[in-house]
Amino acid sequence: MAPRKVIITCAVTGSVHTPSMSPYLPVTPDQIAADAIAAAEAGASILHLHARDPR
């Protein structure tokens, strides 16, 4: 049997809406970009992103 191909998607901002819900939530553009780059370096092919206003 041939190996199965996998596509990894990363939802950087996820379903958590505020930093008080998780200390790991990226909020600023720089934090979101850093997490997106880290996800790509870890093997993610797709970034699922909900843009947020850091204010």
PDB file of N, CA and C in Angstrom:
ATOM      1  N   MET A   1       0.848  -1.179   0.000  1.00  0.00           N
ATOM      2  CA  MET A   1       0.000   0.000   0.000  1.00  0.00           C
ATOM      3  C   MET A   1       0.895   1.244   0.000  1.00  0.00           C
ATOM      4  N   ALA A   2       0.542   2.193  -0.830  1.00  0.00           N
ATOM      5  CA  ALA A   2       1.296   3.451  -0.907  1.00  0.00           C
ATOM      6  C   ALA A   2       1.031   4.289   0.340  1.00  0.00           C
ATOM      7  N   PRO A   3       2.032   5.062   0.769  1.00  0.00           N
ATOM      8  CA  PRO A   3       1.805   5.936   1.934  1.00  0.00           C
ATOM      9  C   PRO A   3       0.720   6.965   1.624  1.00  0.00           C
ATOM     10  N   ARG A   4      -0.050   7.293   2.632  1.00  0.00           N
ATOM     11  CA  ARG A   4      -1.113   8.285   2.467  1.00  0.00           C
ATOM     12  C   ARG A   4      -0.533   9.682   2.610  1.00  0.00           C
ATOM     13  N   LYS A   5      -0.982  10.567   1.752  1.00  0.00           N
ATOM     14  CA  LYS A   5      -0.543  11.956   1.820  1.00  0.00           C
ATOM     15  C   LYS A   5      -1.387  12.703   2.838  1.00  0.00           C
ATOM     16  N   VAL A   6      -0.761  13.655   3.510  1.00  0.00           N
ATOM     17  CA  VAL A   6      -1.433  14.426   4.549  1.00  0.00           C
ATOM     18  C   VAL A   6      -1.199  15.908   4.301  1.00  0.00           C
ATOM     19  N   ILE A   7      -2.226  16.708   4.482  1.00  0.00           N
ATOM     20  CA  ILE A   7      -2.090  18.164   4.439  1.00  0.00           C
ATOM     21  C   ILE A   7      -2.400  18.670   5.841  1.00  0.00           C
ATOM     22  N   ILE A   8      -1.469  19.418   6.407  1.00  0.00           N
ATOM     23  CA  ILE A   8      -1.642  19.960   7.755  1.00  0.00           C
ATOM     24  C   ILE A   8      -2.092  21.408   7.655  1.00  0.00           C
ATOM     25  N   THR A   9      -3.187  21.717   8.335  1.00  0.00           N
ATOM     26  CA  THR A   9      -3.714  23.074   8.410  1.00  0.00           C
ATOM     27  C   THR A   9      -3.523  23.591   9.825  1.00  0.00           C
ATOM     28  N   CYS A  10      -3.133  24.849   9.949  1.00  0.00           N
ATOM     29  CA  CYS A  10      -2.965  25.456  11.267  1.00  0.00           C
ATOM     30  C   CYS A  10      -3.891  26.664  11.387  1.00  0.00           C
ATOM     31  N   ALA A  11      -4.706  26.669  12.427  1.00  0.00           N
ATOM     32  CA  ALA A  11      -5.582  27.808  12.724  1.00  0.00           C
ATOM     33  C   ALA A  11      -4.898  28.623  13.817  1.00  0.00           C
ATOM     34  N   VAL A  12      -4.073  29.563  13.407  1.00  0.00           N
ATOM     35  CA  VAL A  12      -3.210  30.302  14.340  1.00  0.00           C
ATOM     36  C   VAL A  12      -4.007  31.041  15.408  1.00  0.00           C
ATOM     37  N   THR A  13      -5.072  31.716  15.010  1.00  0.00           N
ATOM     38  CA  THR A  13      -5.852  32.462  15.992  1.00  0.00           C
ATOM     39  C   THR A  13      -6.984  31.622  16.569  1.00  0.00           C
ATOM     40  N   GLY A  14      -7.210  30.444  16.028  1.00  0.00           N
ATOM     41  CA  GLY A  14      -8.138  29.471  16.582  1.00  0.00           C
ATOM     42  C   GLY A  14      -9.516  30.004  16.911  1.00  0.00           C
ATOM     43  N   SER A  15     -10.161  29.328  17.851  1.00  0.00           N
ATOM     44  CA  SER A  15     -11.502  29.743  18.255  1.00  0.00           C
ATOM     45  C   SER A  15     -11.490  30.485  19.589  1.00  0.00           C
ATOM     46  N   VAL A  16     -10.301  30.728  20.104  1.00  0.00           N
ATOM     47  CA  VAL A  16     -10.159  31.487  21.352  1.00  0.00           C
ATOM     48  C   VAL A  16     -10.248  32.964  20.984  1.00  0.00           C
ATOM     49  N   HIS A  17     -11.068  33.710  21.695  1.00  0.00           N
ATOM     50  CA  HIS A  17     -11.346  35.082  21.271  1.00  0.00           C
ATOM     51  C   HIS A  17     -10.562  36.161  21.998  1.00  0.00           C
ATOM     52  N   THR A  18     -10.083  35.883  23.188  1.00  0.00           N
ATOM     53  CA  THR A  18      -9.351  36.901  23.940  1.00  0.00           C
ATOM     54  C   THR A  18      -8.150  36.272  24.630  1.00  0.00           C
ATOM     55  N   PRO A  19      -7.096  37.052  24.841  1.00  0.00           N
ATOM     56  CA  PRO A  19      -5.913  36.519  25.517  1.00  0.00           C
ATOM     57  C   PRO A  19      -6.203  36.017  26.933  1.00  0.00           C
ATOM     58  N   SER A  20      -7.270  36.500  27.566  1.00  0.00           N
ATOM     59  CA  SER A  20      -7.600  36.004  28.904  1.00  0.00           C
ATOM     60  C   SER A  20      -8.074  34.547  28.856  1.00  0.00           C
ATOM     61  N   MET A  21      -8.506  34.085  27.679  1.00  0.00           N
ATOM     62  CA  MET A  21      -8.944  32.697  27.525  1.00  0.00           C
ATOM     63  C   MET A  21      -7.763  31.750  27.325  1.00  0.00           C
ATOM     64  N   SER A  22      -6.660  32.275  26.787  1.00  0.00           N
ATOM     65  CA  SER A  22      -5.442  31.484  26.594  1.00  0.00           C
ATOM     66  C   SER A  22      -4.254  32.426  26.491  1.00  0.00           C
ATOM     67  N   PRO A  23      -3.211  32.182  27.270  1.00  0.00           N
ATOM     68  CA  PRO A  23      -2.027  33.037  27.184  1.00  0.00           C
ATOM     69  C   PRO A  23      -1.253  32.824  25.883  1.00  0.00           C
ATOM     70  N   TYR A  24      -1.617  31.806  25.107  1.00  0.00           N
ATOM     71  CA  TYR A  24      -0.895  31.484  23.876  1.00  0.00           C
ATOM     72  C   TYR A  24      -1.526  32.103  22.635  1.00  0.00           C
ATOM     73  N   LEU A  25      -2.616  32.833  22.793  1.00  0.00           N
ATOM     74  CA  LEU A  25      -3.301  33.430  21.653  1.00  0.00           C
ATOM     75  C   LEU A  25      -2.476  34.575  21.075  1.00  0.00           C
ATOM     76  N   PRO A  26      -2.072  34.476  19.793  1.00  0.00           N
ATOM     77  CA  PRO A  26      -1.385  35.608  19.181  1.00  0.00           C
ATOM     78  C   PRO A  26      -2.404  36.700  18.855  1.00  0.00           C
ATOM     79  N   VAL A  27      -2.067  37.938  19.176  1.00  0.00           N
ATOM     80  CA  VAL A  27      -3.008  39.039  18.974  1.00  0.00           C
ATOM     81  C   VAL A  27      -2.455  40.069  17.996  1.00  0.00           C
ATOM     82  N   THR A  28      -1.222  40.481  18.189  1.00  0.00           N
ATOM     83  CA  THR A  28      -0.647  41.512  17.327  1.00  0.00           C
ATOM     84  C   THR A  28      -0.247  40.904  15.981  1.00  0.00           C
ATOM     85  N   PRO A  29      -0.139  41.735  14.950  1.00  0.00           N
ATOM     86  CA  PRO A  29       0.310  41.216  13.655  1.00  0.00           C
ATOM     87  C   PRO A  29       1.657  40.492  13.745  1.00  0.00           C
ATOM     88  N   ASP A  30       2.584  41.011  14.540  1.00  0.00           N
ATOM     89  CA  ASP A  30       3.890  40.358  14.676  1.00  0.00           C
ATOM     90  C   ASP A  30       3.768  38.988  15.337  1.00  0.00           C
ATOM     91  N   GLN A  31       2.920  38.870  16.352  1.00  0.00           N
ATOM     92  CA  GLN A  31       2.719  37.581  17.019  1.00  0.00           C
ATOM     93  C   GLN A  31       2.064  36.572  16.072  1.00  0.00           C
ATOM     94  N   ILE A  32       1.071  37.028  15.332  1.00  0.00           N
ATOM     95  CA  ILE A  32       0.381  36.144  14.391  1.00  0.00           C
ATOM     96  C   ILE A  32       1.348  35.682  13.304  1.00  0.00           C
ATOM     97  N   ALA A  33       2.147  36.607  12.773  1.00  0.00           N
ATOM     98  CA  ALA A  33       3.122  36.250  11.739  1.00  0.00           C
ATOM     99  C   ALA A  33       4.142  35.253  12.274  1.00  0.00           C
ATOM    100  N   ALA A  34       4.641  35.482  13.476  1.00  0.00           N
ATOM    101  CA  ALA A  34       5.635  34.570  14.064  1.00  0.00           C
ATOM    102  C   ALA A  34       5.050  33.173  14.247  1.00  0.00           C
ATOM    103  N   ASP A  35       3.821  33.089  14.728  1.00  0.00           N
ATOM    104  CA  ASP A  35       3.184  31.782  14.915  1.00  0.00           C
ATOM    105  C   ASP A  35       2.899  31.109  13.575  1.00  0.00           C
ATOM    106  N   ALA A  36       2.516  31.887  12.570  1.00  0.00           N
ATOM    107  CA  ALA A  36       2.259  31.331  11.244  1.00  0.00           C
ATOM    108  C   ALA A  36       3.545  30.779  10.633  1.00  0.00           C
ATOM    109  N   ILE A  37       4.631  31.505  10.778  1.00  0.00           N
ATOM    110  CA  ILE A  37       5.924  31.038  10.266  1.00  0.00           C
ATOM    111  C   ILE A  37       6.361  29.777  11.001  1.00  0.00           C
ATOM    112  N   ALA A  38       6.189  29.759  12.318  1.00  0.00           N
ATOM    113  CA  ALA A  38       6.549  28.569  13.098  1.00  0.00           C
ATOM    114  C   ALA A  38       5.721  27.360  12.660  1.00  0.00           C
ATOM    115  N   ALA A  39       4.444  27.579  12.370  1.00  0.00           N
ATOM    116  CA  ALA A  39       3.591  26.480  11.913  1.00  0.00           C
ATOM    117  C   ALA A  39       4.068  25.950  10.564  1.00  0.00           C
ATOM    118  N   ALA A  40       4.424  26.854   9.658  1.00  0.00           N
ATOM    119  CA  ALA A  40       4.930  26.434   8.351  1.00  0.00           C
ATOM    120  C   ALA A  40       6.237  25.662   8.504  1.00  0.00           C
ATOM    121  N   GLU A  41       7.104  26.144   9.369  1.00  0.00           N
ATOM    122  CA  GLU A  41       8.376  25.454   9.603  1.00  0.00           C
ATOM    123  C   GLU A  41       8.157  24.076  10.235  1.00  0.00           C
ATOM    124  N   ALA A  42       7.057  23.914  10.965  1.00  0.00           N
ATOM    125  CA  ALA A  42       6.736  22.631  11.592  1.00  0.00           C
ATOM    126  C   ALA A  42       6.012  21.688  10.629  1.00  0.00           C
ATOM    127  N   GLY A  43       5.670  22.184   9.433  1.00  0.00           N
ATOM    128  CA  GLY A  43       5.074  21.315   8.428  1.00  0.00           C
ATOM    129  C   GLY A  43       3.686  21.681   7.954  1.00  0.00           C
ATOM    130  N   ALA A  44       3.096  22.728   8.487  1.00  0.00           N
ATOM    131  CA  ALA A  44       1.761  23.125   8.029  1.00  0.00           C
ATOM    132  C   ALA A  44       1.833  23.669   6.605  1.00  0.00           C
ATOM    133  N   SER A  45       0.872  23.273   5.792  1.00  0.00           N
ATOM    134  CA  SER A  45       0.797  23.750   4.409  1.00  0.00           C
ATOM    135  C   SER A  45      -0.229  24.853   4.233  1.00  0.00           C
ATOM    136  N   ILE A  46      -1.200  24.903   5.142  1.00  0.00           N
ATOM    137  CA  ILE A  46      -2.305  25.854   5.033  1.00  0.00           C
ATOM    138  C   ILE A  46      -2.429  26.623   6.335  1.00  0.00           C
ATOM    139  N   LEU A  47      -2.660  27.916   6.222  1.00  0.00           N
ATOM    140  CA  LEU A  47      -2.908  28.758   7.387  1.00  0.00           C
ATOM    141  C   LEU A  47      -4.369  29.199   7.354  1.00  0.00           C
ATOM    142  N   HIS A  48      -5.092  28.878   8.397  1.00  0.00           N
ATOM    143  CA  HIS A  48      -6.489  29.316   8.555  1.00  0.00           C
ATOM    144  C   HIS A  48      -6.443  30.483   9.534  1.00  0.00           C
ATOM    145  N   LEU A  49      -6.847  31.651   9.083  1.00  0.00           N
ATOM    146  CA  LEU A  49      -6.650  32.853   9.889  1.00  0.00           C
ATOM    147  C   LEU A  49      -7.919  33.678   9.991  1.00  0.00           C
ATOM    148  N   HIS A  50      -8.230  34.100  11.195  1.00  0.00           N
ATOM    149  CA  HIS A  50      -9.267  35.094  11.434  1.00  0.00           C
ATOM    150  C   HIS A  50      -8.531  36.353  11.876  1.00  0.00           C
ATOM    151  N   ALA A  51      -8.518  37.365  11.015  1.00  0.00           N
ATOM    152  CA  ALA A  51      -7.811  38.608  11.330  1.00  0.00           C
ATOM    153  C   ALA A  51      -8.477  39.293  12.515  1.00  0.00           C
ATOM    154  N   ARG A  52      -7.661  39.911  13.337  1.00  0.00           N
ATOM    155  CA  ARG A  52      -8.175  40.577  14.543  1.00  0.00           C
ATOM    156  C   ARG A  52      -7.584  41.966  14.660  1.00  0.00           C
ATOM    157  N   ASP A  53      -8.323  42.831  15.281  1.00  0.00           N
ATOM    158  CA  ASP A  53      -7.843  44.174  15.585  1.00  0.00           C
ATOM    159  C   ASP A  53      -7.184  44.106  16.960  1.00  0.00           C
ATOM    160  N   PRO A  54      -5.868  44.351  17.050  1.00  0.00           N
ATOM    161  CA  PRO A  54      -5.173  44.180  18.330  1.00  0.00           C
ATOM    162  C   PRO A  54      -5.563  45.194  19.401  1.00  0.00           C
ATOM    163  N   ARG A  55      -6.413  46.153  19.070  1.00  0.00           N
ATOM    164  CA  ARG A  55      -6.811  47.144  20.072  1.00  0.00           C
ATOM    165  C   ARG A  55      -7.824  46.622  21.006  1.00  0.00           C
TER     166      ARG A  55
END
